[in-house]
């Protein structure tokens, strides 16, 4: 059924087209297929603030949780509506979704629960699950897991615990690995990582085997609480369960240490990866570069960037943007310019505030011509900001 979620009768489709098509395309002669509607809706939603318009855009595109682009649009729409405290609009829209004939299935119902959680409307999600259950839509672990995700998004960890403890019996649903992993995630996020040990015992009694994600979440939780002895215990548990400590596990540990401003310890883990003949990846270096930048050790961040490139790892846009931003903050405008040029060659341009900081910084060290050249290159790529850049260029020393 989900594959046909956008099909309408000819009469309905024509009516829909007349009412809503101009919202997605000002050119009435252009005919969009469903994918083009999704792309158009997402693009428009990103800049729209009017709650009524947001709802009309979503309706016009006939969004469905089946498609990734549409899920992104849902998320953007709900975020904007909740930021503006338009909770009645959210409820109206989600009720419309709940009763759309083409979305009457567990997958779509589960996504509605998650969207309620994103909007911090957990009571509505609880009511909706009851309705879905009574209507025969939600009878599996998928729905219960969606409710847990909703509670986590709402950061209502007390409710997560209640759902995890009470709802499996209430709805006759046996928890699966995903449910256990989300319960563990909630405990770790709420600073109660030690409580996870009892969940691991329960999993063992139910014959549910933990996986790398289970232990990765727990590692991050213990690092966050700075319970380093427990980190060692978790690593031993992984060995007992036959789960290898791969690069992804190292990346979690490296990120956690960097967040604690212990980037030197994190770098020691990188050396451990290399000594074991394992290959660090882009994520490894991104965490380390960001960590050292946050701690003000820009020289080490630059060395890691060079090392990454020498290992034939291609930096992504966030790696470039992080370095340019922090190098500007640290006053190393020449290095920032070099990395920015490399990024722009790949068609990745840092945000306006970062570029403005770089231009003004270059001017402050008597590199006005370089600053002007940078402005010209940016204007070619982003003509809509040309007036703003003209003003900045006028303010540069002549």
XYZ file of C-alpha atoms in Angstrom:
398
model
C 0.000 0.000 0.000
C 2.801 2.439 0.921
C 4.184 2.354 -2.602
C 0.921 3.806 -3.855
C 0.710 6.471 -1.156
C 0.616 9.353 -3.640
C -1.932 7.981 -6.082
C -5.221 9.858 -6.276
C -8.333 9.522 -8.341
C -8.384 11.791 -11.425
C -11.034 14.052 -9.876
C -9.199 14.409 -6.591
C -5.873 14.967 -8.313
C -7.267 17.707 -10.519
C -8.831 19.482 -7.568
C -5.599 19.172 -5.620
C -3.598 20.543 -8.532
C -5.779 23.635 -8.890
C -5.653 24.464 -5.191
C -2.046 23.755 -4.366
C 0.271 23.371 -7.339
C 1.256 27.068 -7.470
C 2.650 26.755 -3.928
C 5.353 24.395 -5.142
C 5.929 26.019 -8.537
C 5.053 29.547 -9.637
C 5.206 28.322 -13.222
C 1.808 26.705 -13.755
C 3.013 25.105 -17.007
C 5.569 22.993 -15.127
C 4.422 19.501 -14.166
C 6.202 17.894 -11.215
C 6.437 14.204 -10.501
C 6.308 13.069 -6.871
C 10.093 13.260 -6.395
C 10.220 16.794 -7.796
C 7.365 17.798 -5.488
C 9.333 16.452 -2.536
C 12.463 18.398 -3.491
C 10.484 21.574 -4.087
C 8.662 21.248 -0.774
C 11.884 20.735 1.189
C 13.537 23.712 -0.480
C 10.592 26.040 0.218
C 10.080 24.829 3.785
C 13.644 25.722 4.754
C 12.918 29.430 4.302
C 9.201 29.530 5.200
C 8.082 30.850 8.608
C 4.319 31.293 8.211
C 2.598 28.328 9.930
C -0.334 28.244 7.511
C 2.010 28.271 4.540
C 4.099 25.478 6.066
C 1.019 23.279 6.315
C -0.087 24.139 2.786
C 3.343 23.253 1.391
C 3.252 19.870 3.122
C -0.258 19.189 1.853
C 0.616 20.300 -1.655
C 3.517 17.852 -1.835
C 1.399 15.017 -0.405
C 4.265 14.063 1.879
C 4.579 10.501 3.120
C 7.013 8.964 5.656
C 7.843 6.267 3.114
C 10.316 8.550 1.325
C 13.549 9.948 2.785
C 13.100 13.431 1.286
C 9.599 13.610 2.712
C 10.812 12.592 6.161
C 13.291 15.471 5.969
C 10.452 17.818 5.021
C 8.333 16.579 7.916
C 11.220 17.216 10.293
C 11.844 20.742 8.981
C 8.121 21.570 9.139
C 7.663 20.274 12.684
C 10.814 22.049 13.880
C 9.673 25.392 12.484
C 6.151 25.033 13.859
C 7.342 24.020 17.325
C 9.940 26.813 17.432
C 7.079 29.235 16.792
C 4.898 27.537 19.449
C 2.316 26.598 16.824
C 1.369 23.380 18.599
C -2.262 23.465 17.521
C -1.107 23.575 13.901
C 1.127 20.585 14.533
C -1.712 18.601 16.061
C -4.042 19.532 13.216
C -1.496 18.473 10.615
C -0.568 15.189 12.299
C -4.235 14.298 12.764
C -4.703 14.837 9.044
C -1.816 12.463 8.403
C -3.189 9.882 10.814
C -6.463 9.672 8.918
C -5.173 9.894 5.364
C -6.318 6.607 3.750
C -2.986 6.061 2.007
C -1.084 6.320 5.305
C -3.121 3.825 7.315
C -0.257 1.460 8.097
C 2.138 0.852 10.966
C 5.125 2.467 9.297
C 3.369 5.792 8.836
C 1.647 5.600 12.211
C 5.013 5.052 13.885
C 6.471 8.097 12.157
C 3.590 10.221 13.442
C 4.555 9.200 16.978
C 8.133 10.321 16.356
C 6.981 13.677 14.968
C 4.886 14.277 18.102
C 8.019 13.611 20.135
C 10.057 16.012 18.019
C 7.486 18.681 18.829
C 7.693 17.829 22.564
C 4.029 16.763 22.435
C 4.528 13.411 24.124
C 1.031 13.235 25.630
C -0.369 13.411 22.101
C 1.957 10.571 21.068
C 0.734 8.417 23.971
C -2.893 9.042 23.003
C -2.123 8.373 19.351
C -0.518 5.011 20.156
C -3.666 3.965 22.014
C -5.766 4.969 19.019
C -3.475 3.165 16.581
C -3.514 0.038 18.720
C -7.302 0.023 18.928
C -7.526 0.556 15.172
C -5.274 -2.456 14.563
C -2.385 -0.421 13.143
C 0.223 -0.827 15.865
C 0.849 -4.244 17.346
C 4.599 -4.764 16.950
C 7.905 -3.681 18.470
C 8.235 -1.087 15.673
C 5.458 1.048 17.168
C 6.678 0.741 20.736
C 10.175 1.657 19.634
C 8.809 4.718 17.814
C 7.173 5.827 21.062
C 10.468 5.420 22.899
C 12.194 7.535 20.234
C 9.463 10.157 20.659
C 10.080 10.279 24.406
C 13.847 10.549 23.858
C 13.353 13.410 21.391
C 11.133 15.118 23.959
C 13.892 14.480 26.545
C 11.299 13.037 28.911
C 13.516 10.311 30.357
C 11.128 9.528 33.206
C 8.499 8.704 30.621
C 11.000 6.608 28.637
C 11.488 4.447 31.717
C 7.719 4.091 32.236
C 7.140 3.158 28.596
C 9.971 0.615 28.669
C 8.772 -1.002 31.906
C 4.973 -0.887 31.514
C 4.038 -0.787 27.846
C 5.331 -4.176 26.646
C 2.850 -5.876 28.984
C 0.083 -3.374 28.258
C 0.243 -3.915 24.514
C 1.506 -7.500 24.486
C 4.731 -6.581 22.695
C 8.017 -8.348 23.348
C 10.965 -5.884 23.401
C 13.511 -6.422 20.632
C 17.120 -5.259 20.362
C 16.145 -1.851 19.016
C 13.846 -1.208 21.980
C 16.575 -2.219 24.407
C 19.112 -0.015 22.616
C 16.851 3.021 22.839
C 16.159 2.398 26.519
C 19.940 2.250 27.031
C 20.369 5.459 25.024
C 17.872 7.253 27.260
C 19.617 6.098 30.436
C 22.992 7.228 29.104
C 21.664 10.604 27.953
C 20.056 11.197 31.365
C 23.249 10.460 33.307
C 22.186 7.021 34.546
C 24.572 4.834 32.579
C 25.206 2.485 35.511
C 21.560 1.409 35.362
C 22.279 -0.188 31.982
C 23.953 -3.167 33.638
C 20.547 -4.406 34.860
C 19.159 -4.033 31.324
C 21.999 -6.166 29.973
C 21.042 -8.854 32.509
C 17.417 -8.634 31.353
C 18.484 -8.917 27.711
C 20.469 -12.053 28.505
C 17.478 -13.632 30.260
C 15.272 -12.855 27.244
C 17.803 -14.183 24.739
C 18.367 -10.751 23.130
C 22.023 -10.321 22.163
C 23.564 -6.844 22.461
C 25.443 -5.479 19.457
C 28.159 -2.893 18.789
C 25.587 -0.093 18.985
C 24.534 -1.252 22.459
C 28.050 -1.025 23.809
C 28.949 2.080 21.816
C 26.069 3.975 23.435
C 27.153 2.722 26.851
C 30.771 3.750 26.261
C 29.681 7.284 25.335
C 27.500 7.407 28.455
C 30.301 6.398 30.824
C 32.726 8.827 29.197
C 30.171 11.618 29.567
C 29.894 10.808 33.272
C 33.700 10.396 33.429
C 33.406 6.872 34.801
C 36.583 5.611 33.184
C 36.689 2.365 35.160
C 33.354 1.433 33.656
C 34.721 2.150 30.180
C 37.168 -0.688 30.746
C 34.359 -2.938 31.960
C 32.348 -2.285 28.802
C 35.328 -3.093 26.591
C 35.685 -6.403 28.443
C 31.963 -7.090 27.999
C 32.358 -6.569 24.259
C 35.061 -9.244 24.178
C 32.873 -11.602 26.208
C 30.066 -11.175 23.671
C 32.410 -11.679 20.735
C 32.012 -8.113 19.472
C 35.207 -6.741 17.959
C 36.489 -3.326 18.956
C 36.660 -1.773 15.506
C 37.273 1.749 14.224
C 33.662 2.761 14.906
C 34.131 1.932 18.601
C 37.403 3.850 18.682
C 35.639 6.797 17.054
C 33.060 6.873 19.850
C 35.837 6.883 22.432
C 37.784 9.566 20.556
C 34.730 11.798 20.202
C 33.860 11.347 23.877
C 37.361 12.316 25.016
C 37.407 15.338 22.701
C 34.079 16.485 24.153
C 35.727 16.309 27.595
C 38.568 18.488 26.232
C 40.981 15.577 26.472
C 42.065 15.589 22.863
C 45.604 14.456 23.659
C 44.174 11.277 25.205
C 41.985 10.897 22.136
C 45.026 11.204 19.897
C 46.674 8.382 21.867
C 43.738 6.202 20.802
C 44.461 7.129 17.176
C 48.007 5.914 17.677
C 46.538 2.716 19.134
C 44.434 2.231 16.002
C 47.504 2.614 13.802
C 49.673 0.323 15.943
C 47.081 -2.453 15.527
C 47.192 -2.159 11.763
C 43.684 -0.698 11.611
C 42.798 2.193 9.318
C 41.325 5.352 10.863
C 38.640 6.999 8.757
C 37.372 10.487 8.050
C 35.190 10.430 11.169
C 38.255 9.683 13.320
C 40.106 12.720 12.037
C 37.072 15.008 12.082
C 36.565 14.358 15.810
C 40.241 14.972 16.566
C 40.533 18.108 14.439
C 37.407 19.581 16.012
C 38.640 18.615 19.476
C 42.039 20.265 19.118
C 40.456 23.337 17.523
C 38.058 23.701 20.468
C 41.028 23.497 22.841
C 42.888 26.161 20.861
C 45.645 23.833 19.648
C 45.453 24.894 16.028
C 48.919 23.641 15.129
C 47.957 20.088 16.095
C 44.686 20.436 14.191
C 46.633 21.445 11.070
C 49.056 18.546 11.516
C 46.162 16.112 11.754
C 44.583 17.617 8.629
C 47.836 17.108 6.736
C 48.197 13.572 8.099
C 44.644 12.745 7.023
C 45.298 13.932 3.467
C 48.583 12.022 3.363
C 46.630 8.873 4.206
C 44.489 9.459 1.116
C 41.436 10.402 3.168
C 39.353 13.075 1.471
C 38.253 15.847 3.883
C 34.530 16.618 3.790
C 32.933 20.069 3.846
C 32.506 20.087 7.640
C 36.203 19.401 8.137
C 37.097 22.373 5.952
C 34.492 24.640 7.573
C 35.653 23.713 11.086
C 39.275 24.520 10.297
C 38.541 27.800 8.520
C 36.289 28.972 11.367
C 38.699 28.155 14.196
C 41.779 29.372 12.311
C 40.039 32.723 11.883
C 39.117 32.730 15.562
C 42.769 32.071 16.373
C 44.046 34.795 14.054
C 45.805 32.430 11.627
C 44.266 34.030 8.554
C 46.885 32.848 6.063
C 46.291 29.184 6.914
C 42.547 29.828 6.918
C 42.798 31.329 3.418
C 44.763 28.374 2.091
C 42.252 25.836 3.415
C 39.302 27.989 2.336
C 40.618 28.122 -1.240
C 40.990 24.359 -1.272
C 37.423 24.010 -0.004
C 36.048 26.435 -2.579
C 37.758 24.510 -5.365
C 35.496 21.647 -4.337
C 32.505 24.020 -4.419
C 32.226 24.136 -0.609
C 31.988 27.677 0.737
C 31.862 28.367 4.498
C 28.939 30.366 5.842
C 28.799 34.139 5.424
C 29.903 35.045 8.970
C 33.021 32.855 8.679
C 33.906 34.283 5.274
C 33.397 37.840 6.539
C 35.722 37.090 9.461
C 38.337 35.754 7.053
C 38.090 38.763 4.716
C 38.387 41.254 7.576
C 41.215 39.221 9.084
C 43.183 39.247 5.846
C 42.736 43.015 5.628
C 44.001 43.358 9.210
C 47.324 41.707 8.249
C 47.728 43.880 5.151
C 46.525 41.257 2.687
C 43.834 43.464 1.171
C 44.290 42.189 -2.375
C 43.811 38.605 -1.195
C 40.686 39.694 0.660
C 39.278 41.371 -2.451
C 40.074 38.357 -4.607
C 38.260 36.132 -2.098
C 35.214 38.411 -2.213
C 35.112 38.218 -5.998
C 35.266 34.423 -5.927
C 32.451 34.236 -3.379
C 30.272 36.653 -5.359
C 30.599 34.426 -8.415
C 29.225 31.494 -6.451
C 26.594 33.361 -4.391
C 25.279 36.244 -6.415
C 22.340 36.750 -4.018
C 24.783 38.081 -1.374
C 26.583 40.360 -3.814
C 25.249 43.591 -2.236
C 26.455 42.528 1.204
C 29.896 41.713 -0.137
C 30.027 45.037 -2.023
C 29.505 46.844 1.301
C 32.244 44.810 2.970
C 34.616 45.458 0.073
C 33.973 49.218 0.290
C 35.017 49.095 3.936
C 38.389 47.521 3.166
C 41.543 49.718 3.225
C 42.300 51.154 -0.203
